Amino acid sequence: MRDLDKIDREIIRLLLENSRRPYSEIAAHVDLSAPAVRDRIDRLSELGVIRGFTLDLNTELLRGGVGVLIELAIEPGHATAVADALAALDRVEHRFVTADSTVFVHATLGSGGVSELLDSAVPVDRVRSIDVHLLSEESWSPSITDETQLSIDCVECGNTVTSEGETATIDGTEYHFCCGSCLARFEERYDRFSADA
Amino acid sequence: MRDLDKIDREIIRLLLENSRRPYSEIAAHVDLSAPAVRDRIDRLSELGVIRGFTLDLNTELLRGGVGVLIELAIEPGHATAVADALAALDRVEHRFVTADSTVFVHATLGSGGVSELLDSAVPVDRVRSIDVHLLSEESWSPSITDETQLSIDCVECGNTVTSEGETATIDGTEYHFCCGSCLARFEERYDRFSADA
DNA sequence: ATTGAAATCGGCCTAGC
DNA sequence: GCTAGGCCGATTTCAAT
C-alpha cells in the first residue's frame, strides 16, 4: 500500500480549491499527464480519502431557518448510536463526537425548533443534557497540511496499515491489511463464511 | 432581485452530490438547456450563494494530527474579531460563533498542541475560558431543503432584500438593496466618497 | 461549429520478487 | 526474468462556448 505522496497532496489541494478544475490543468501543475492525474484521483476515491466532489455553500446567504450548534451529553457507550441516528436528518450538516461522549450537531432549525429536529431521531433516555447554542456566524475552510498521511485500519486486527501493509480485492471490494498473516486469516474466515452461505 | 426557485435548488442539490457533473447532465435533470444551467450557476456564484467547488474529504482516513473542537468563551463584542483571526489558520476547518459570544473551532492539532495553534492568533486578554474537546468521530453531509430561500442584507439599511429589492452594479461590483431609495442613498454617498478621493 | 476536455487503450518503464 | 503498478501518448467520444 502506497502512502500519500507530495503529488497526491497537491492534487487534493488543487481540488479543494476548485473541484471542477480540468485534469489537464492539474496535470500541468504537478508535472504529470492528464490520465495519470485521473488515475490518482480514482485511487484516492477508491481508498475513500476523497468521498466526493461537492459545493462550498454560503449558508449565511441562505435562509432555511436558524443555525444552531446543539450539544448533547450522552450516556457513555451510546454516543456513536445517537450520532448515527442524527446523520440521517436533512437539517443536520455536521456531527462531532467527542472522546467524553458528547455529540455536537450543527444544524438548521425549521419552524418546529429543536424538538422537531431531535424528537424523532434521538432516544431520549440516553441523553443526559441538551444545550443549544444559537449561531451568528459560521465558516468553513478545508485544507490539507504537508504532514497529512493515510491512516487506514487493518480490517482484521484494527491496527494502522503502514506502507508495508497489503491490499487484496475480494469479490470486487478492496480490503487493507497491516500484514500478510492478517490477510491470510481474513481470507480463511471469508471462505468459511462463503461456504456456509 | 429574483429569489431561489425550485430549479435553482435542484441544481444546487445535484452539484452538492457531485460538483463535477457536466452541465448537460444537470440540464437533462431540470429540463433546461446546458447554457441555461450554466447561467444559473454563474448567477449563484456571483451572488455568493455558491462560494466554490470543493472536495468532501474523509478526514478519518487522513492523519495530520488529532481532531479537536475548541470552545472559546470570549469577552462580549470581541467574538467576531477572534473568529476572524482564527480563520487564517491552516489547521482550522470550521468556525462557529454563537449569539452569546462563544467561538467553537474545529481543528486538527499538530505536535505543538492547542497552544501552538492558538497562541499566535488569539488575543489572550479577550478570552475568558478555553475548553478542548477531543474528537473521536466527525461527519459532514450538506443538504438544501425545499424551504431554503435567499437571505441577502441591504447594504444601505441592513434589512433583508426581498424579491422586490433592486440590484445595481457600481464599478464592477454588484450591490443589493431592499428598495429604490436605499439604492439612491447609497449611490449618493458613493459619489461623494469617490469625489473626495 | 469549433474548441477543448474526458474516457479509453496499448505499450513502456521501474521496483520488487 | 517476471509481475504489478504507475505513467504516457494517441484516439475517439462527448461537453463547453
Coordinates of C-alpha atoms (C1' of nucleotides) in Angstrom, one line a residue:
Chain A
M1 CA 0.0 0.0 0.0
R2 CA 1.4 3.3 -1.0
D3 CA 1.0 6.3 1.3
L4 CA 0.1 9.8 0.2
D5 CA 2.9 11.5 -1.6
K6 CA 3.6 15.1 -2.3
I7 CA 1.8 14.9 -5.6
D8 CA -1.4 13.4 -4.1
R9 CA -1.5 16.2 -1.5
E10 CA -1.0 18.8 -4.2
I11 CA -3.8 17.3 -6.3
I12 CA -6.1 17.3 -3.2
R13 CA -5.1 20.9 -2.5
L14 CA -5.9 21.9 -6.1
L15 CA -9.3 20.1 -6.0
L16 CA -10.2 21.6 -2.6
E17 CA -9.7 25.0 -4.2
N18 CA -11.7 24.1 -7.2
S19 CA -13.1 20.6 -7.8
R20 CA -14.1 21.5 -11.3
R21 CA -10.6 22.0 -12.5
P22 CA -9.9 20.1 -15.6
Y23 CA -7.4 17.2 -15.2
S24 CA -5.2 18.8 -17.8
E25 CA -4.8 21.9 -15.7
I26 CA -4.0 19.8 -12.6
A27 CA -1.6 17.8 -14.7
A28 CA 0.4 20.9 -15.7
H29 CA 0.7 21.9 -12.0
V30 CA 2.0 18.6 -10.8
D31 CA 4.0 17.8 -13.9
L32 CA 2.2 14.6 -14.9
S33 CA -0.1 13.7 -17.8
A34 CA -3.9 14.1 -17.5
P35 CA -4.6 10.3 -17.4
A36 CA -2.0 9.9 -14.6
V37 CA -3.8 12.6 -12.6
R38 CA -7.1 10.8 -13.2
D39 CA -5.6 7.5 -12.1
R40 CA -4.5 9.1 -8.8
I41 CA -7.9 10.8 -8.2
D42 CA -9.6 7.5 -8.9
R43 CA -7.3 5.8 -6.5
L44 CA -8.0 8.4 -3.8
S45 CA -11.7 8.0 -4.4
E46 CA -11.5 4.2 -4.1
L47 CA -9.5 4.5 -1.0
G48 CA -12.2 6.6 0.4
V49 CA -10.0 9.6 1.1
I50 CA -12.0 11.6 -1.5
R51 CA -15.6 11.0 -0.6
G52 CA -16.9 13.1 -3.4
F53 CA -17.0 16.4 -5.2
T54 CA -19.3 19.0 -3.7
L55 CA -20.1 22.6 -3.2
D56 CA -19.0 25.1 -0.7
L57 CA -22.3 26.9 0.0
N58 CA -22.6 30.2 1.8
T59 CA -25.2 29.2 4.4
E60 CA -25.3 32.8 5.7
L61 CA -27.0 33.9 2.4
L62 CA -29.4 31.0 2.6
R63 CA -32.3 31.1 5.0
G64 CA -33.8 27.8 5.6
G65 CA -34.1 28.6 9.3
V66 CA -31.8 29.3 12.2
G67 CA -28.3 27.9 12.5
V68 CA -27.6 26.2 15.8
L69 CA -24.9 24.1 17.4
I70 CA -26.5 21.5 19.7
E71 CA -24.5 19.9 22.4
L72 CA -25.8 16.6 23.6
A73 CA -24.3 14.8 26.6
I74 CA -24.9 11.1 26.0
E75 CA -24.7 8.1 28.3
P76 CA -21.2 6.6 27.8
G77 CA -21.2 4.0 25.2
H78 CA -24.2 5.3 23.3
A79 CA -22.7 8.4 21.6
T80 CA -22.0 6.8 18.3
A81 CA -25.5 5.3 18.1
V82 CA -27.0 8.7 18.7
A83 CA -24.7 10.3 16.2
D84 CA -25.6 7.8 13.6
A85 CA -29.3 8.4 14.1
L86 CA -28.7 12.1 13.6
A87 CA -26.7 11.6 10.5
A88 CA -29.9 10.7 8.5
L89 CA -31.5 14.0 9.2
D90 CA -31.6 16.5 6.3
R91 CA -31.1 19.6 8.5
V92 CA -28.0 18.2 10.2
E93 CA -24.9 19.4 8.4
H94 CA -22.1 18.4 10.8
R95 CA -21.7 16.0 13.6
F96 CA -18.8 15.8 16.1
V97 CA -18.5 13.1 18.6
T98 CA -16.1 13.8 21.4
A99 CA -14.0 11.3 23.4
D100 CA -16.0 12.0 26.5
S101 CA -19.3 11.0 24.9
T102 CA -20.7 14.4 23.9
V103 CA -22.2 14.9 20.5
F104 CA -22.1 18.3 18.8
V105 CA -24.6 18.8 16.0
H106 CA -24.5 21.7 13.5
A107 CA -28.0 22.1 12.1
T108 CA -30.5 24.5 10.6
L109 CA -33.8 24.6 12.5
G110 CA -37.1 24.8 10.8
S111 CA -40.2 26.3 12.3
G112 CA -40.6 23.3 14.6
G113 CA -37.4 24.2 16.5
V114 CA -35.1 21.8 18.3
S115 CA -37.7 19.3 19.4
E116 CA -38.9 18.7 15.9
L117 CA -35.4 18.1 14.9
L118 CA -34.4 15.7 17.7
D119 CA -37.6 14.0 18.9
S120 CA -37.8 11.6 16.0
A121 CA -34.1 10.7 16.0
V122 CA -32.7 10.8 19.5
P123 CA -33.5 8.1 22.1
V124 CA -34.3 10.5 25.0
D125 CA -33.4 8.1 27.7
R126 CA -29.7 8.1 26.6
V127 CA -29.4 11.8 26.7
R128 CA -28.2 13.4 29.9
S129 CA -28.4 17.0 28.9
I130 CA -29.0 19.2 25.8
D131 CA -27.5 22.6 25.3
V132 CA -28.5 24.7 22.2
H133 CA -26.1 27.4 21.0
L134 CA -27.6 29.9 18.6
L135 CA -25.2 30.8 15.8
S136 CA -24.5 34.2 14.5
E137 CA -21.6 33.2 12.2
E138 CA -20.3 30.1 10.5
S139 CA -17.4 29.5 8.3
W140 CA -15.6 26.6 6.6
S141 CA -12.2 26.4 5.0
P142 CA -10.9 22.9 4.4
S143 CA -7.2 22.4 3.9
I144 CA -4.5 19.7 3.9
T145 CA -1.1 20.0 5.5
D146 CA 2.2 18.7 4.3
E147 CA 2.3 16.2 7.2
T148 CA -1.0 14.6 6.3
Q149 CA -0.7 10.9 5.9
L150 CA -3.0 8.0 5.3
S151 CA -4.5 6.3 8.3
I152 CA -6.3 3.1 7.3
D153 CA -7.2 0.4 9.8
C154 CA -6.5 -3.2 9.2
V155 CA -9.8 -4.9 8.7
E156 CA -8.6 -8.0 10.5
C157 CA -6.8 -6.6 13.6
G158 CA -7.6 -2.9 13.6
N159 CA -4.0 -1.7 13.7
T160 CA -3.0 1.1 11.4
V161 CA -1.9 0.0 8.0
T162 CA 1.6 1.2 7.1
S163 CA 3.3 1.3 3.7
E164 CA 4.3 -2.3 4.4
G165 CA 0.7 -3.4 4.5
E166 CA -1.1 -5.4 1.9
T167 CA -4.2 -4.8 -0.2
A168 CA -6.5 -7.5 -1.6
T169 CA -9.5 -7.4 -3.8
I170 CA -12.1 -10.0 -2.7
D171 CA -15.3 -10.2 -4.6
G172 CA -14.8 -6.8 -6.1
T173 CA -14.2 -5.0 -2.8
E174 CA -10.8 -3.7 -1.7
Y175 CA -9.6 -4.6 1.8
H176 CA -6.5 -3.4 3.5
F177 CA -4.3 -5.3 6.0
C178 CA -1.4 -4.5 8.1
C179 CA 0.5 -7.6 7.2
G180 CA 0.3 -10.9 5.3
S181 CA -0.9 -13.0 8.1
C182 CA -3.9 -10.8 8.8
L183 CA -4.7 -11.1 5.1
A184 CA -4.5 -14.9 5.3
R185 CA -6.6 -15.0 8.4
F186 CA -9.2 -12.8 6.9
E187 CA -9.4 -14.9 3.7
E188 CA -9.8 -18.1 5.7
R189 CA -12.7 -16.7 7.7
Y190 CA -14.2 -15.3 4.5
D191 CA -14.0 -18.6 2.7
R192 CA -15.6 -20.4 5.6
F193 CA -18.4 -17.8 5.7
S194 CA -19.0 -18.1 2.0
A195 CA -19.1 -21.9 2.2
D196 CA -21.7 -21.7 4.9
A197 CA -23.9 -19.4 2.8
Chain B
M1 CA -33.8 40.6 -7.5
R2 CA -35.0 37.1 -8.2
D3 CA -35.2 34.6 -5.3
L4 CA -34.2 31.0 -5.5
D5 CA -36.7 28.9 -7.3
K6 CA -37.2 25.2 -7.5
I7 CA -34.8 24.7 -10.3
D8 CA -32.0 26.6 -8.5
R9 CA -32.4 24.4 -5.5
E10 CA -32.4 21.3 -7.7
I11 CA -29.2 22.4 -9.4
I12 CA -27.6 23.1 -6.0
R13 CA -28.7 19.6 -4.8
L14 CA -27.2 18.0 -7.9
L15 CA -23.9 19.8 -7.5
L16 CA -23.8 19.1 -3.8
E17 CA -24.0 15.4 -4.8
N18 CA -21.3 15.7 -7.4
S19 CA -19.9 19.1 -8.4
R20 CA -18.1 17.6 -11.4
R21 CA -21.4 16.8 -13.1
P22 CA -21.4 18.1 -16.7
Y23 CA -23.8 21.0 -17.3
S24 CA -25.6 18.8 -19.9
E25 CA -26.4 16.2 -17.4
I26 CA -27.8 18.7 -15.0
A27 CA -29.7 20.3 -17.8
A28 CA -31.4 17.0 -18.6
H29 CA -32.5 16.6 -14.9
V30 CA -34.1 20.1 -14.7
D31 CA -35.4 20.2 -18.2
L32 CA -33.3 23.2 -19.4
S33 CA -30.5 23.7 -21.9
A34 CA -26.9 23.4 -20.8
P35 CA -26.2 27.1 -21.3
A36 CA -29.2 28.0 -19.2
V37 CA -27.9 25.8 -16.4
R38 CA -24.5 27.5 -16.8
D39 CA -26.1 30.9 -16.5
R40 CA -27.9 29.9 -13.3
I41 CA -24.7 28.5 -11.8
D42 CA -22.8 31.7 -12.7
R43 CA -25.5 33.7 -11.1
L44 CA -25.5 31.7 -7.9
S45 CA -21.7 32.1 -7.8
E46 CA -21.9 35.8 -8.3
L47 CA -24.5 36.1 -5.6
G48 CA -22.1 34.3 -3.3
V49 CA -24.5 31.5 -2.6
I50 CA -22.1 29.1 -4.2
R51 CA -18.7 30.0 -2.8
G52 CA -16.9 27.4 -4.7
F53 CA -16.5 23.8 -5.9
T54 CA -14.6 21.6 -3.5
L55 CA -14.0 18.2 -2.1
D56 CA -15.7 16.1 0.5
L57 CA -12.6 14.6 2.2
N58 CA -12.8 11.7 4.6
T59 CA -10.7 13.2 7.4
E60 CA -11.0 10.0 9.4
L61 CA -8.7 8.3 6.8
L62 CA -6.2 11.2 7.0
R63 CA -3.9 11.6 9.8
G64 CA -2.4 15.1 10.1
G65 CA -2.9 15.1 13.8
V66 CA -5.7 14.9 16.4
G67 CA -9.1 16.4 15.7
V68 CA -10.5 18.7 18.3
L69 CA -13.4 21.0 18.9
I70 CA -12.2 24.0 20.9
E71 CA -14.7 26.1 22.8
L72 CA -13.6 29.7 23.5
A73 CA -15.7 32.0 25.7
I74 CA -14.9 35.5 24.5
E75 CA -15.4 38.9 26.0
P76 CA -18.7 40.2 24.6
G77 CA -18.1 42.2 21.5
H78 CA -14.9 40.6 20.5
A79 CA -16.1 37.2 19.3
T80 CA -16.0 38.1 15.6
A81 CA -12.5 39.6 15.8
V82 CA -11.2 36.4 17.5
A83 CA -13.1 34.2 14.9
D84 CA -11.6 36.2 12.1
A85 CA -8.1 35.8 13.4
L86 CA -8.7 32.0 13.6
A87 CA -9.9 31.9 10.0
A88 CA -6.5 32.4 8.6
L89 CA -5.1 29.3 10.3
D90 CA -4.5 26.3 8.1
R91 CA -5.4 23.7 10.7
V92 CA -8.8 25.3 11.4
E93 CA -11.5 23.8 9.3
H94 CA -14.7 25.2 10.8
R95 CA -15.6 28.2 13.0
F96 CA -18.9 28.7 14.7
V97 CA -19.7 32.0 16.5
T98 CA -22.6 31.8 18.9
A99 CA -25.0 34.6 19.8
D100 CA -23.6 34.5 23.4
S101 CA -20.1 35.3 22.3
T102 CA -18.6 31.8 22.3
V103 CA -16.5 30.6 19.4
F104 CA -16.3 26.9 18.5
V105 CA -13.3 25.9 16.4
H106 CA -12.9 22.6 14.6
A107 CA -9.3 22.0 14.0
T108 CA -6.5 19.4 13.6
L109 CA -3.7 19.7 16.1
G110 CA -0.1 19.2 15.1
S111 CA 2.6 18.1 17.5
G112 CA 2.5 21.5 19.2
G113 CA -1.0 21.0 20.5
V114 CA -3.6 23.7 21.3
S115 CA -1.1 26.3 22.4
E116 CA 0.8 26.2 19.1
L117 CA -2.5 26.6 17.3
L118 CA -4.0 29.5 19.3
D119 CA -1.1 31.4 20.8
S120 CA -0.2 33.3 17.6
A121 CA -3.8 34.1 16.6
V122 CA -5.9 34.7 19.7
P123 CA -5.6 37.8 21.9
V124 CA -5.4 36.1 25.3
D125 CA -6.8 39.0 27.2
R126 CA -10.1 38.7 25.4
V127 CA -10.6 35.0 26.2
R128 CA -12.5 34.1 29.3
S129 CA -12.1 30.4 29.1
I130 CA -10.9 27.6 26.8
D131 CA -12.4 24.1 26.6
V132 CA -10.9 21.5 24.4
H133 CA -13.0 18.5 23.3
L134 CA -11.1 15.6 21.8
L135 CA -12.9 14.2 18.8
S136 CA -13.4 10.5 18.1
E137 CA -15.7 11.0 15.1
E138 CA -16.6 13.7 12.6
S139 CA -19.0 13.8 9.7
W140 CA -20.4 16.2 7.2
S141 CA -23.4 15.9 5.0
P142 CA -24.5 19.2 3.3
S143 CA -28.0 19.5 2.0
I144 CA -30.6 22.0 1.0
T145 CA -34.2 21.9 1.9
D146 CA -37.2 23.0 -0.2
E147 CA -37.8 25.9 2.2
T148 CA -34.4 27.4 1.7
Q149 CA -34.6 31.0 0.4
L150 CA -32.2 33.7 -0.3
S151 CA -31.3 36.0 2.6
I152 CA -29.3 39.0 1.4
D153 CA -28.9 42.1 3.5
C154 CA -29.5 45.5 2.0
V155 CA -26.0 47.2 2.0
E156 CA -27.6 50.5 2.9
C157 CA -30.0 49.7 5.7
G158 CA -29.3 46.1 6.6
N159 CA -32.8 44.8 6.1
T160 CA -33.4 41.6 4.2
V161 CA -33.7 42.0 0.5
T162 CA -37.0 40.6 -0.8
S163 CA -37.9 39.8 -4.4
E164 CA -39.0 43.5 -4.7
G165 CA -35.4 44.6 -4.0
E166 CA -33.0 46.1 -6.5
T167 CA -29.6 45.3 -7.7
A168 CA -27.0 47.7 -9.1
T169 CA -23.5 47.2 -10.5
I170 CA -21.2 50.0 -9.4
D171 CA -17.6 50.0 -10.5
G172 CA -17.9 46.3 -11.4
T173 CA -19.3 45.1 -8.1
E174 CA -22.9 44.0 -7.6
Y175 CA -24.8 45.5 -4.7
H176 CA -28.2 44.6 -3.4
F177 CA -30.8 46.9 -1.9
C178 CA -34.2 46.4 -0.3
C179 CA -35.7 49.3 -2.2
G180 CA -35.1 52.1 -4.6
S181 CA -34.5 54.8 -2.0
C182 CA -31.8 52.8 -0.4
L183 CA -30.1 52.4 -3.7
A184 CA -30.3 56.2 -4.3
R185 CA -28.9 57.0 -0.9
F186 CA -26.1 54.5 -1.4
E187 CA -25.2 56.0 -4.8
E188 CA -25.2 59.5 -3.4
R189 CA -22.8 58.5 -0.6
Y190 CA -20.7 56.6 -3.0
D191 CA -20.3 59.5 -5.4
R192 CA -19.4 61.9 -2.6
F193 CA -16.8 59.4 -1.4
S194 CA -15.4 59.0 -4.8
A195 CA -15.2 62.7 -5.4
D196 CA -13.3 63.2 -2.1
A197 CA -10.7 60.5 -3.1
Chain C
dA1 C1' -19.3 24.7 -35.4
dT2 C1' -15.2 25.0 -33.2
dT3 C1' -12.6 24.2 -29.4
dG4 C1' -11.3 21.7 -25.7
dA5 C1' -11.9 18.2 -22.1
dA6 C1' -13.0 13.2 -20.6
dA7 C1' -12.5 8.5 -21.3
dT8 C1' -10.2 4.5 -23.0
dC9 C1' -6.5 1.6 -24.6
dG10 C1' -1.9 -0.3 -25.7
dG11 C1' 2.5 -0.1 -24.5
dC12 C1' 6.6 1.4 -21.8
dC13 C1' 9.3 1.8 -17.7
dT14 C1' 10.6 0.7 -12.9
dA15 C1' 10.6 -1.8 -8.5
dG16 C1' 10.3 -5.9 -6.2
dC17 C1' 10.0 -11.0 -6.0
Chain D
dG1 C1' 13.1 -12.8 -16.0
dC2 C1' 8.6 -12.0 -14.5
dT3 C1' 4.8 -9.4 -12.4
dA4 C1' 2.4 -5.3 -10.8
dG5 C1' 1.8 -0.5 -10.7
dG6 C1' 2.3 3.9 -12.5
dC7 C1' 2.7 6.8 -16.3
dC8 C1' 2.4 8.4 -21.2
dG9 C1' 0.6 9.3 -25.9
dA10 C1' -2.8 8.7 -29.2
dT11 C1' -7.5 8.3 -30.4
dT12 C1' -12.3 8.7 -30.0
dT13 C1' -16.2 10.5 -27.9
dC14 C1' -18.6 14.0 -25.7
dA15 C1' -19.1 18.6 -23.5
dA16 C1' -18.5 23.7 -23.4
dT17 C1' -19.0 28.1 -25.7

